[in-house]
Structure formats: C-alpha cells, structure tokens
Amino acid sequence: MKALQIECGNCRMPISLILSDPSVQSACPSCRADIRVDAFPALFHDVAPGSSGEALFTEGESSCFYHSAKKAVVPCEGCGRFLCSLCDIELDGKHLCPTCIEKGVKKGKLERLQADVTRYDDIAMLLAVVPLIFFCVTVFTAPAALFIAVRHWNSPGTVTPRGKWRFVAAIILSSLEMIGWGIAAIRLMGNTIFK
C-alpha cells in the first residue's frame, strides 16, 4: 500500500489516497467530484538497490522517463517521473531523479550537496570587532553586525557544528557600540541645546 498526495481536478483541494490497487476510485471530500487514479505497477514495487536497470519486457509495465527500454522501479519524489534503478538516486531517504538533484543544487534546496557555505557568524563578528580600531566607522558596522547576526541566526552553517557563541558575541558587542553612539549623541545634543 502506498500513500499518495494528489489534487482534486475540480476544486484543487489536496487529497490523500491510500493506493492498494493500481486503480482507485474515490470522491473529493470538498466538492464531491469523482476521482480516479490509475497507477503504474512501478509505484507498488519495493525499491531495488542500484543496478544498470532491468529491460522492459511486458506491455503493461511502466518504463523509465529517461530510458524508455528500461523498467521503472520507483517514482521520483520530487517530480513524479518513473525511474529505472540506474536513474534512481537515493538522498536523505528520498528517491530523486538527476533533474531534481540538479534543480535542488541550483536553488540551494539540497543543503547536503552545497559546495560552499557562507559563515554569517564570522561576518557578524568581524563587523563588530574589526572596526573598533577606527571607532568612528562603528556607527555603520554595529547595526550591520546586529542585523546579520539576527537575520542569519537559523541559517544553515558548516558541515561541522560551530555553535552560536559568535552570533551572541556579535549581538552583545554591536549593541554596546550602538549604546555608546547613542550616549555620545545625547551628550553632544545636550551640550549644544543648553549653551
């Protein structure tokens, strides 16, 4: 039995169906429209370990989207295309086709395959610490450090866990810098107003 998430063709309501047979009929719970799902047998097969692909012999079997002469063993969980055992790529427990892998890498949705990672904690820390040499630029870098630390608190980090202490240090230091600038501005304005 397979659970399948489909959309009603009439009202676009998402519907979960349990497929026990290759052909299932049901009614939409929202608009009561008749729904019929015909599935290829590849949807019901257990996933076989990677191989070069089994040749397609019978008429009723589904074929691979990329290799029409190969028997489909599993549908892609990204786009729904049927895949032979050669095209099936298992990643984080999902079966994906090469096109979905490529799109996921380009869009940054597959974090496990990213080649580079921006270390926002280091950027925030540098923006808070390095400008202390030339204190006058901290009026610009302190808010930037605070923004980066808060904005990217939950951004994916490196492969090895680093902790959040850099973000915390950048937030505290940039907040102190901004408080210092605020006190300086109040004193400067106070001196000019009361003269």
Tab-separated table of C-alpha atoms in Angstrom:
chain	number	residue	atom	x	y	z
A	1	MET	CA	0.000	0.000	0.000
A	2	LYS	CA	1.219	3.468	-0.918
A	3	ALA	CA	0.003	6.812	0.339
A	4	LEU	CA	-0.373	9.322	-2.460
A	5	GLN	CA	-0.966	13.062	-2.221
A	6	ILE	CA	-2.991	14.369	-5.180
A	7	GLU	CA	-5.007	17.459	-6.019
A	8	CYS	CA	-8.686	17.464	-6.980
A	9	GLY	CA	-9.042	18.447	-10.625
A	10	ASN	CA	-12.227	20.344	-9.845
A	11	CYS	CA	-11.585	22.381	-6.673
A	12	ARG	CA	-7.765	21.966	-6.299
A	13	MET	CA	-8.193	20.602	-2.766
A	14	PRO	CA	-5.240	18.393	-1.667
A	15	ILE	CA	-6.363	14.806	-1.096
A	16	SER	CA	-4.500	11.878	0.475
A	17	LEU	CA	-5.285	8.487	-1.048
A	18	ILE	CA	-4.138	5.049	0.026
A	19	LEU	CA	-3.388	3.017	-3.085
A	20	SER	CA	-3.888	-0.686	-2.549
A	21	ASP	CA	-4.625	-1.456	-6.214
A	22	PRO	CA	-3.286	0.057	-9.439
A	23	SER	CA	-6.702	1.687	-9.979
A	24	VAL	CA	-8.574	3.528	-7.204
A	25	GLN	CA	-11.822	5.491	-7.346
A	26	SER	CA	-12.891	7.982	-4.703
A	27	ALA	CA	-14.782	11.238	-4.219
A	28	CYS	CA	-13.346	14.615	-3.261
A	29	PRO	CA	-14.280	15.381	0.365
A	30	SER	CA	-14.719	19.051	-0.511
A	31	CYS	CA	-16.675	19.200	-3.784
A	32	ARG	CA	-17.733	15.507	-4.041
A	33	ALA	CA	-16.299	15.224	-7.579
A	34	ASP	CA	-15.387	11.701	-8.749
A	35	ILE	CA	-11.658	10.982	-8.684
A	36	ARG	CA	-9.957	8.068	-10.388
A	37	VAL	CA	-6.274	7.284	-10.021
A	38	ASP	CA	-4.584	4.770	-12.315
A	39	ALA	CA	-1.042	3.958	-11.210
A	40	PHE	CA	1.660	2.025	-12.987
A	41	PRO	CA	2.893	-1.123	-11.216
A	42	ALA	CA	6.271	0.559	-10.531
A	43	LEU	CA	4.562	2.554	-7.806
A	44	PHE	CA	3.968	-0.643	-5.809
A	45	HIS	CA	7.403	-2.273	-6.182
A	46	ASP	CA	9.884	-2.259	-3.347
A	47	VAL	CA	12.905	-0.176	-4.207
A	48	ALA	CA	15.720	-2.304	-5.566
A	49	PRO	CA	19.377	-1.476	-4.906
A	50	GLY	CA	21.184	0.388	-7.680
A	51	SER	CA	21.883	-1.532	-10.853
A	52	SER	CA	22.109	-0.912	-14.576
A	53	GLY	CA	18.344	-1.193	-14.983
A	54	GLU	CA	16.096	-4.080	-15.919
A	55	ALA	CA	14.940	-4.358	-19.533
A	56	LEU	CA	11.246	-3.757	-20.201
A	57	PHE	CA	9.575	-6.947	-21.467
A	58	THR	CA	5.833	-6.734	-20.888
A	59	GLU	CA	3.317	-4.311	-22.318
A	60	GLY	CA	1.621	-3.282	-19.048
A	61	GLU	CA	4.800	-2.248	-17.200
A	62	SER	CA	5.889	1.354	-16.891
A	63	SER	CA	9.181	2.477	-18.369
A	64	CYS	CA	11.805	4.886	-17.108
A	65	PHE	CA	11.291	8.521	-18.117
A	66	TYR	CA	14.928	8.796	-19.236
A	67	HIS	CA	15.394	5.256	-20.638
A	68	SER	CA	12.303	4.014	-22.453
A	69	ALA	CA	13.713	0.475	-22.775
A	70	LYS	CA	14.292	0.110	-19.013
A	71	LYS	CA	11.672	-0.976	-16.471
A	72	ALA	CA	10.640	1.660	-13.923
A	73	VAL	CA	11.175	0.674	-10.304
A	74	VAL	CA	10.287	3.835	-8.352
A	75	PRO	CA	8.735	7.266	-8.937
A	76	CYS	CA	10.791	10.402	-8.279
A	77	GLU	CA	9.609	12.069	-5.057
A	78	GLY	CA	10.397	15.495	-6.498
A	79	CYS	CA	8.596	15.467	-9.846
A	80	GLY	CA	6.802	12.092	-10.021
A	81	ARG	CA	8.649	10.747	-13.074
A	82	PHE	CA	9.161	6.993	-13.148
A	83	LEU	CA	12.797	5.956	-12.800
A	84	CYS	CA	14.742	2.800	-13.541
A	85	SER	CA	17.265	1.560	-10.992
A	86	LEU	CA	20.039	3.296	-12.946
A	87	CYS	CA	18.420	6.757	-12.677
A	88	ASP	CA	17.184	6.385	-9.096
A	89	ILE	CA	19.287	8.459	-6.694
A	90	GLU	CA	18.542	7.972	-3.007
A	91	LEU	CA	19.370	11.073	-0.972
A	92	ASP	CA	18.306	11.546	2.660
A	93	GLY	CA	15.744	8.746	2.339
A	94	LYS	CA	14.128	10.246	-0.790
A	95	HIS	CA	14.270	8.835	-4.302
A	96	LEU	CA	15.111	11.608	-6.778
A	97	CYS	CA	15.853	11.836	-10.485
A	98	PRO	CA	19.013	13.540	-11.833
A	99	THR	CA	16.999	16.594	-12.949
A	100	CYS	CA	15.535	17.155	-9.467
A	101	ILE	CA	19.015	16.786	-7.957
A	102	GLU	CA	20.363	19.391	-10.389
A	103	LYS	CA	17.482	21.802	-9.714
A	104	GLY	CA	17.833	21.303	-5.961
A	105	VAL	CA	21.538	22.144	-6.073
A	106	LYS	CA	20.952	25.258	-8.224
A	107	LYS	CA	18.149	26.539	-5.983
A	108	GLY	CA	20.031	25.642	-2.794
A	109	LYS	CA	17.294	23.313	-1.552
A	110	LEU	CA	19.643	20.354	-1.134
A	111	GLU	CA	21.866	21.611	1.682
A	112	ARG	CA	23.734	18.328	1.831
A	113	LEU	CA	25.157	18.869	-1.677
A	114	GLN	CA	26.222	22.510	-1.305
A	115	ALA	CA	29.889	23.037	-2.073
A	116	ASP	CA	30.240	26.302	-0.174
A	117	VAL	CA	28.713	27.810	2.942
A	118	THR	CA	28.670	31.464	3.978
A	119	ARG	CA	29.760	31.795	7.586
A	120	TYR	CA	27.450	34.554	8.731
A	121	ASP	CA	28.635	34.202	12.321
A	122	ASP	CA	32.172	35.153	11.262
A	123	ILE	CA	30.895	38.081	9.173
A	124	ALA	CA	28.854	39.446	12.080
A	125	MET	CA	31.779	39.028	14.471
A	126	LEU	CA	34.200	40.766	12.092
A	127	LEU	CA	31.775	43.666	11.581
A	128	ALA	CA	31.545	44.091	15.344
A	129	VAL	CA	35.246	43.673	16.273
A	130	VAL	CA	37.493	44.925	13.441
A	131	PRO	CA	36.008	48.461	13.206
A	132	LEU	CA	36.910	49.056	16.872
A	133	ILE	CA	40.361	50.061	15.562
A	134	PHE	CA	38.712	53.024	13.801
A	135	PHE	CA	35.862	53.627	16.219
A	136	CYS	CA	34.094	56.208	14.037
A	137	VAL	CA	33.039	53.554	11.467
A	138	THR	CA	31.235	51.505	14.118
A	139	VAL	CA	28.261	53.822	13.691
A	140	PHE	CA	27.682	51.939	10.406
A	141	THR	CA	29.119	48.497	11.123
A	142	ALA	CA	27.442	47.917	14.510
A	143	PRO	CA	23.880	47.973	13.072
A	144	ALA	CA	25.074	45.838	10.141
A	145	ALA	CA	26.600	43.265	12.519
A	146	LEU	CA	23.432	43.209	14.621
A	147	PHE	CA	21.257	42.761	11.518
A	148	ILE	CA	23.392	39.912	10.121
A	149	ALA	CA	23.525	38.116	13.480
A	150	VAL	CA	19.753	38.280	13.988
A	151	ARG	CA	18.806	37.669	10.333
A	152	HIS	CA	21.050	34.623	9.888
A	153	TRP	CA	20.654	33.069	13.350
A	154	ASN	CA	18.950	29.970	11.852
A	155	SER	CA	20.793	29.880	8.507
A	156	PRO	CA	22.482	26.553	7.768
A	157	GLY	CA	26.051	26.547	8.967
A	158	THR	CA	29.036	24.454	8.065
A	159	VAL	CA	29.107	20.674	7.937
A	160	THR	CA	30.730	20.594	11.362
A	161	PRO	CA	28.664	22.236	14.118
A	162	ARG	CA	30.148	25.520	15.358
A	163	GLY	CA	27.712	26.782	17.987
A	164	LYS	CA	26.076	30.193	18.281
A	165	TRP	CA	28.623	31.957	20.510
A	166	ARG	CA	29.904	34.163	17.655
A	167	PHE	CA	26.378	35.398	16.975
A	168	VAL	CA	25.845	36.096	20.687
A	169	ALA	CA	29.178	37.925	20.980
A	170	ALA	CA	28.457	39.991	17.846
A	171	ILE	CA	24.982	40.928	19.134
A	172	ILE	CA	26.325	41.981	22.545
A	173	LEU	CA	29.301	43.899	21.139
A	174	SER	CA	27.341	45.682	18.407
A	175	SER	CA	24.606	46.573	20.916
A	176	LEU	CA	27.224	48.090	23.246
A	177	GLU	CA	28.692	50.057	20.327
A	178	MET	CA	25.254	51.416	19.389
A	179	ILE	CA	24.528	52.312	23.031
A	180	GLY	CA	27.872	54.148	23.117
A	181	TRP	CA	26.954	56.104	19.995
A	182	GLY	CA	23.539	56.870	21.471
A	183	ILE	CA	25.072	58.216	24.697
A	184	ALA	CA	27.581	60.273	22.686
A	185	ALA	CA	24.779	61.723	20.544
A	186	ILE	CA	22.671	62.610	23.607
A	187	ARG	CA	25.648	64.298	25.296
A	188	LEU	CA	26.543	66.190	22.135
A	189	MET	CA	22.956	67.342	21.634
A	190	GLY	CA	22.645	68.184	25.331
A	191	ASN	CA	25.743	70.383	25.211
A	192	THR	CA	24.536	72.275	22.134
A	193	ILE	CA	20.969	72.738	23.406
A	194	PHE	CA	21.870	74.058	26.861
A	195	LYS	CA	24.588	76.518	25.757
